[in-house]
Coordinates of C-alpha atoms in Angstrom, one line a residue:
Chain A
M22 CA 26.8 48.4 -98.0
E23 CA 23.9 50.6 -97.8
E24 CA 23.1 49.7 -94.4
A25 CA 26.4 50.6 -93.2
E26 CA 25.8 53.9 -94.5
K27 CA 22.7 53.9 -92.5
A28 CA 24.5 53.2 -89.4
I29 CA 24.6 55.8 -86.5
M30 CA 27.7 57.1 -86.1
A31 CA 27.2 60.1 -83.4
K32 CA 24.7 62.9 -82.1
I33 CA 24.4 66.2 -83.1
G34 CA 23.2 68.1 -79.6
P35 CA 21.1 71.4 -79.3
R36 CA 24.3 73.5 -79.9
G37 CA 24.8 71.8 -83.6
I38 CA 20.9 72.0 -84.3
S39 CA 20.8 75.7 -82.9
A40 CA 23.9 76.4 -85.4
M41 CA 22.3 74.7 -88.4
R42 CA 19.1 76.9 -87.8
R43 CA 21.2 80.0 -87.4
T44 CA 23.0 79.1 -90.7
R45 CA 20.0 78.9 -93.1
P46 CA 19.5 82.8 -93.1
W47 CA 22.7 83.6 -93.9
A48 CA 22.6 80.9 -96.6
L49 CA 19.4 82.4 -98.2
L50 CA 20.8 85.8 -98.0
I51 CA 23.9 84.9 -99.8
S52 CA 21.9 83.1 -102.6
I53 CA 19.5 86.3 -102.9
I54 CA 22.3 88.7 -103.1
V55 CA 24.2 86.4 -105.9
L56 CA 21.0 85.9 -107.6
I57 CA 20.3 90.0 -107.7
G58 CA 24.2 90.2 -108.9
V59 CA 23.3 87.8 -111.9
A60 CA 20.1 89.9 -112.8
I61 CA 22.2 92.8 -112.9
N62 CA 25.0 91.0 -115.2
L63 CA 22.7 89.9 -117.4
V64 CA 20.9 93.4 -117.9
D65 CA 24.4 94.5 -118.4
L66 CA 25.2 91.7 -120.8
F67 CA 22.0 92.4 -123.0
V68 CA 23.0 96.0 -123.3
R69 CA 26.5 95.1 -124.3
V70 CA 25.6 92.8 -126.9
L71 CA 22.0 94.5 -128.3
A72 CA 23.8 98.3 -128.0
P73 CA 27.4 97.9 -127.8
M74 CA 29.5 101.1 -127.1
P75 CA 32.2 101.9 -129.9
I76 CA 35.4 102.1 -128.5
V77 CA 37.5 104.9 -129.4
A78 CA 41.0 104.0 -129.8
P79 CA 42.5 104.6 -133.1
D80 CA 45.8 103.4 -131.5
V81 CA 44.6 99.8 -131.1
P82 CA 44.0 97.6 -134.0
Q83 CA 40.5 96.7 -135.2
K84 CA 41.2 92.8 -134.2
M85 CA 42.2 93.6 -130.8
V86 CA 38.7 95.6 -130.3
S87 CA 37.0 92.5 -131.4
V88 CA 38.9 90.3 -129.0
I89 CA 38.3 93.0 -126.0
I90 CA 34.9 92.6 -126.8
T91 CA 34.5 89.3 -127.2
T92 CA 36.2 88.5 -123.8
S93 CA 34.0 91.1 -122.3
I94 CA 30.8 89.1 -123.4
V95 CA 32.2 85.5 -122.8
F96 CA 33.2 86.9 -119.0
G97 CA 29.8 88.0 -118.5
I98 CA 28.3 85.1 -119.7
A99 CA 30.7 83.3 -117.6
G100 CA 29.5 85.5 -114.6
I101 CA 26.0 84.3 -114.9
V102 CA 26.5 80.8 -115.2
V103 CA 28.8 80.6 -112.1
G104 CA 26.5 82.9 -110.2
S105 CA 23.5 81.0 -111.0
L106 CA 25.2 77.9 -110.1
G107 CA 26.7 79.5 -106.6
A108 CA 23.2 80.7 -105.8
W109 CA 21.5 77.5 -106.4
F110 CA 23.7 75.4 -104.3
A111 CA 23.5 77.8 -101.5
L112 CA 19.5 78.1 -101.6
Q113 CA 19.7 74.0 -101.7
Y114 CA 21.6 73.8 -98.4
G115 CA 19.0 76.7 -96.9
R116 CA 16.3 74.5 -98.1
R117 CA 17.4 71.3 -96.7
I118 CA 18.5 72.8 -93.4
K119 CA 14.7 73.7 -93.2
V120 CA 13.7 70.4 -94.1
C121 CA 15.8 68.8 -91.7
L122 CA 14.9 70.6 -88.7
D123 CA 11.2 70.3 -89.6
T124 CA 11.6 66.3 -89.7
M125 CA 14.5 66.0 -87.4
S126 CA 15.3 62.9 -89.3
S127 CA 18.8 61.5 -90.2
Q128 CA 17.9 61.2 -93.8
T129 CA 17.0 65.0 -94.2
L130 CA 20.0 65.5 -92.2
E131 CA 22.2 63.5 -94.8
D132 CA 20.5 65.5 -97.5
A133 CA 21.6 68.9 -95.8
L134 CA 25.1 68.1 -95.2
R135 CA 25.4 66.7 -98.8
A136 CA 24.2 70.1 -99.9
Q137 CA 26.5 71.6 -98.1
R138 CA 29.4 69.8 -99.4
H139 CA 28.4 70.6 -102.6
F140 CA 28.6 74.4 -102.2
W141 CA 32.0 73.7 -100.7
T142 CA 33.2 71.7 -103.7
F143 CA 31.6 74.2 -106.0
Q144 CA 33.5 77.2 -104.4
G145 CA 36.8 75.3 -104.9
V146 CA 36.1 74.2 -108.0
M147 CA 35.6 77.9 -109.0
M148 CA 38.6 78.9 -106.8
I149 CA 40.8 76.7 -109.4
V150 CA 39.1 78.0 -112.2
G151 CA 39.8 81.4 -111.2
I152 CA 43.2 81.0 -110.3
V153 CA 43.7 79.5 -113.9
V154 CA 41.9 82.5 -115.8
A155 CA 43.9 85.1 -113.4
I156 CA 47.3 83.4 -114.6
S157 CA 45.8 83.2 -118.2
A158 CA 44.8 86.8 -118.4
F159 CA 48.1 87.9 -117.0
V160 CA 49.9 86.1 -119.6
G161 CA 47.1 87.5 -122.4
M162 CA 47.9 90.9 -121.0
V163 CA 51.4 90.7 -121.5
V164 CA 51.0 89.3 -125.2
M165 CA 48.7 92.1 -126.0
G166 CA 51.3 94.4 -124.6
V167 CA 53.7 93.2 -126.9
V168 CA 51.3 93.0 -129.8
M169 CA 50.3 96.8 -129.6
M170 CA 53.7 97.6 -129.1
Q171 CA 54.7 95.9 -132.6
H172 CA 51.9 98.1 -134.0
G173 CA 53.3 101.0 -133.1
G174 CA 50.4 101.8 -130.5
Y175 CA 51.8 101.8 -127.2
S176 CA 54.8 103.7 -125.6
P177 CA 55.3 102.9 -122.2
Chain F
M22 CA 21.4 45.9 -89.3
S23 CA 18.3 48.0 -90.1
T24 CA 17.9 51.2 -91.0
Q25 CA 17.7 53.8 -87.9
F26 CA 15.9 57.1 -88.2
S27 CA 15.7 59.4 -84.9
D28 CA 12.6 59.9 -83.2
P29 CA 11.0 63.4 -84.8
C30 CA 9.5 64.1 -81.6
R31 CA 13.2 64.7 -80.1
E32 CA 14.4 67.9 -80.9
D33 CA 17.2 68.2 -78.8
S34 CA 19.3 65.6 -80.9
L35 CA 19.8 64.6 -84.3
E36 CA 21.3 61.1 -85.0
V37 CA 23.8 61.2 -87.7
T38 CA 24.6 58.2 -90.0
Q39 CA 27.8 57.3 -91.5
A40 CA 26.9 58.8 -95.1
A41 CA 26.0 62.0 -93.3
M42 CA 29.5 61.9 -91.4
D43 CA 31.2 61.2 -94.8
A44 CA 29.6 63.7 -96.1
L45 CA 30.7 66.1 -93.4
K46 CA 34.0 64.7 -93.7
K47 CA 34.7 65.3 -97.6
T48 CA 34.0 68.9 -97.2
R49 CA 37.3 69.3 -95.1
G50 CA 39.5 68.9 -98.4
W51 CA 38.1 71.9 -100.2
V52 CA 37.6 73.9 -97.0
K53 CA 41.3 73.3 -96.2
F54 CA 42.2 74.3 -99.7
L55 CA 40.2 77.7 -99.7
G56 CA 41.7 78.3 -96.5
I57 CA 45.3 78.3 -98.1
V58 CA 44.3 80.1 -100.9
S59 CA 43.1 82.9 -98.4
I60 CA 46.7 83.0 -97.0
V61 CA 48.1 83.3 -100.4
M62 CA 45.9 86.0 -101.2
A63 CA 46.6 87.5 -97.7
C64 CA 50.6 87.7 -98.9
F65 CA 49.5 89.3 -101.9
A66 CA 47.2 91.9 -100.5
A67 CA 50.5 92.7 -97.8
L68 CA 52.8 93.1 -100.5
M69 CA 50.1 95.3 -102.5
L70 CA 49.8 97.3 -99.2
L71 CA 53.5 98.0 -99.1
I72 CA 53.7 99.2 -102.5
G73 CA 50.7 101.6 -101.9
A74 CA 52.5 102.8 -99.1
V75 CA 55.6 103.7 -101.2
A76 CA 53.1 105.0 -104.0
L77 CA 51.5 107.2 -101.4
A78 CA 53.9 110.0 -101.5
T79 CA 54.0 109.9 -105.6
K80 CA 50.5 109.0 -106.6
G81 CA 48.1 111.3 -104.3
L82 CA 44.8 109.8 -104.5
A83 CA 45.7 106.9 -106.6
G84 CA 47.8 105.9 -104.1
V85 CA 45.5 106.5 -101.2
V86 CA 42.7 104.4 -103.1
M87 CA 45.4 101.4 -103.2
V88 CA 46.3 101.4 -99.4
I89 CA 42.7 101.5 -98.6
E90 CA 41.7 98.3 -100.8
A91 CA 44.8 96.7 -100.0
A92 CA 43.9 97.0 -96.5
V93 CA 40.1 95.6 -96.9
I94 CA 41.4 92.8 -99.1
L95 CA 44.3 91.8 -96.1
A96 CA 41.7 92.1 -93.4
A97 CA 38.7 89.9 -95.6
A98 CA 41.6 87.3 -96.8
V99 CA 43.0 87.1 -93.1
L100 CA 39.5 86.4 -91.7
Y101 CA 38.3 84.1 -94.4
A102 CA 41.8 82.3 -93.6
I103 CA 40.6 82.0 -89.8
Y104 CA 37.1 81.0 -90.3
W105 CA 38.1 78.3 -93.3
L106 CA 40.9 76.8 -91.6
G107 CA 38.9 76.8 -88.4
Y108 CA 36.1 74.7 -89.7
S109 CA 38.5 72.6 -91.7
T110 CA 40.5 71.8 -88.2
S111 CA 36.9 71.0 -86.5
L112 CA 36.4 68.4 -89.1
K113 CA 39.7 66.9 -88.5
R114 CA 38.8 66.5 -85.1
L115 CA 35.8 64.0 -86.1
D116 CA 38.4 61.6 -86.9
D117 CA 40.6 62.2 -83.8
S118 CA 37.8 62.5 -81.2
G119 CA 36.7 58.9 -80.1
A120 CA 34.3 59.2 -77.2
S121 CA 33.8 62.9 -77.4
I122 CA 32.6 62.9 -81.3
D123 CA 29.1 64.3 -80.4
E124 CA 31.1 67.4 -78.9
A125 CA 33.1 67.5 -82.1
L126 CA 30.3 67.5 -84.3
D127 CA 28.8 70.2 -82.5
E128 CA 31.5 72.2 -82.4
A129 CA 32.2 71.7 -86.7
L130 CA 28.3 72.7 -87.1
V131 CA 29.1 76.1 -84.7
R132 CA 32.2 76.7 -87.2
Q133 CA 30.3 76.2 -90.5
H134 CA 27.7 78.6 -89.0
R135 CA 30.5 81.2 -88.5
L136 CA 31.8 80.6 -91.9
W137 CA 28.5 81.0 -93.6
M138 CA 27.8 84.2 -91.4
Y139 CA 31.2 85.9 -92.4
Q140 CA 30.2 85.1 -95.8
G141 CA 26.9 86.9 -95.9
I142 CA 28.5 89.9 -94.0
L143 CA 31.6 90.2 -96.1
L144 CA 29.1 90.2 -99.2
V145 CA 27.2 93.0 -97.8
V146 CA 29.9 94.8 -96.8
V147 CA 31.5 94.3 -100.3
I148 CA 28.2 95.7 -101.6
V149 CA 28.0 98.9 -99.6
L150 CA 31.7 99.5 -100.2
A151 CA 31.3 99.4 -104.0
V152 CA 28.3 101.7 -103.7
A153 CA 30.3 103.9 -101.4
A154 CA 33.1 104.1 -104.0
A155 CA 31.0 104.5 -107.0
I156 CA 29.9 107.9 -104.9
L157 CA 32.8 108.9 -103.3
L158 CA 35.6 108.3 -105.8
P159 CA 34.1 111.0 -109.1
L160 CA 33.6 113.5 -106.1
L161 CA 36.9 113.1 -104.8
A162 CA 38.3 113.0 -108.3
G163 CA 36.3 116.5 -109.0
L164 CA 38.1 118.0 -106.2

């Protein structure tokens, strides 16, 4: 089984090697930008937890205010986790391309292509999660609107 | 069959094992999925653009912002769909290419490079637009 996996199937020519070489800076740039975003998010989350801004909305029930604050903190944490993972996958791909191009071996190429697969799988999974969260948020907003109308705090 | 590795001295080609090929092929499903989601997002953006165009006459600045937002999202989503589906198609060719598999492999790697480049450029553009919006919108609202 392992031997079959190691069998040579094809060859990447100069064009493909050049494409991989040129991909590396982009993978690194994406990971660095995302990491900067994560750091900003982290600072924002600390400020929100340690020194929360009072929500001045007399019409909105206190329970609803707590739900809004908790949701924003949960989304902040989720953003940090997702951003960190995305940056890590992109960074791994960038690093493995470098190792592959330095050694020019089949094994390191395998590692690089696996890292690339992991990155796109992660993006795909996050897209599914994002769609589910967006639909849930839409339903949640509708429910919140109904609750606020029942409390007489919302007049369309 | 013994394990084969390429000669480190040869830098003009790189041998691809079955496992590496599998890793590349397994990427295809996710890339295709992301391309399809981009098309759906482009459709939503087109709808938003239409609504924004209608709101342009009545909502003033809010309508203008909505139209610009929708146009940017539409352009980004269409380009995303092109790059993602292009990469997905080139990965599919790995199964169909037979003797010309080396060329198909090179093409797939060129396509993935374009996709990464597009993602990087888009990320930079989004940051620039966000900073510009943060500076300009309060100024415009104050006029």
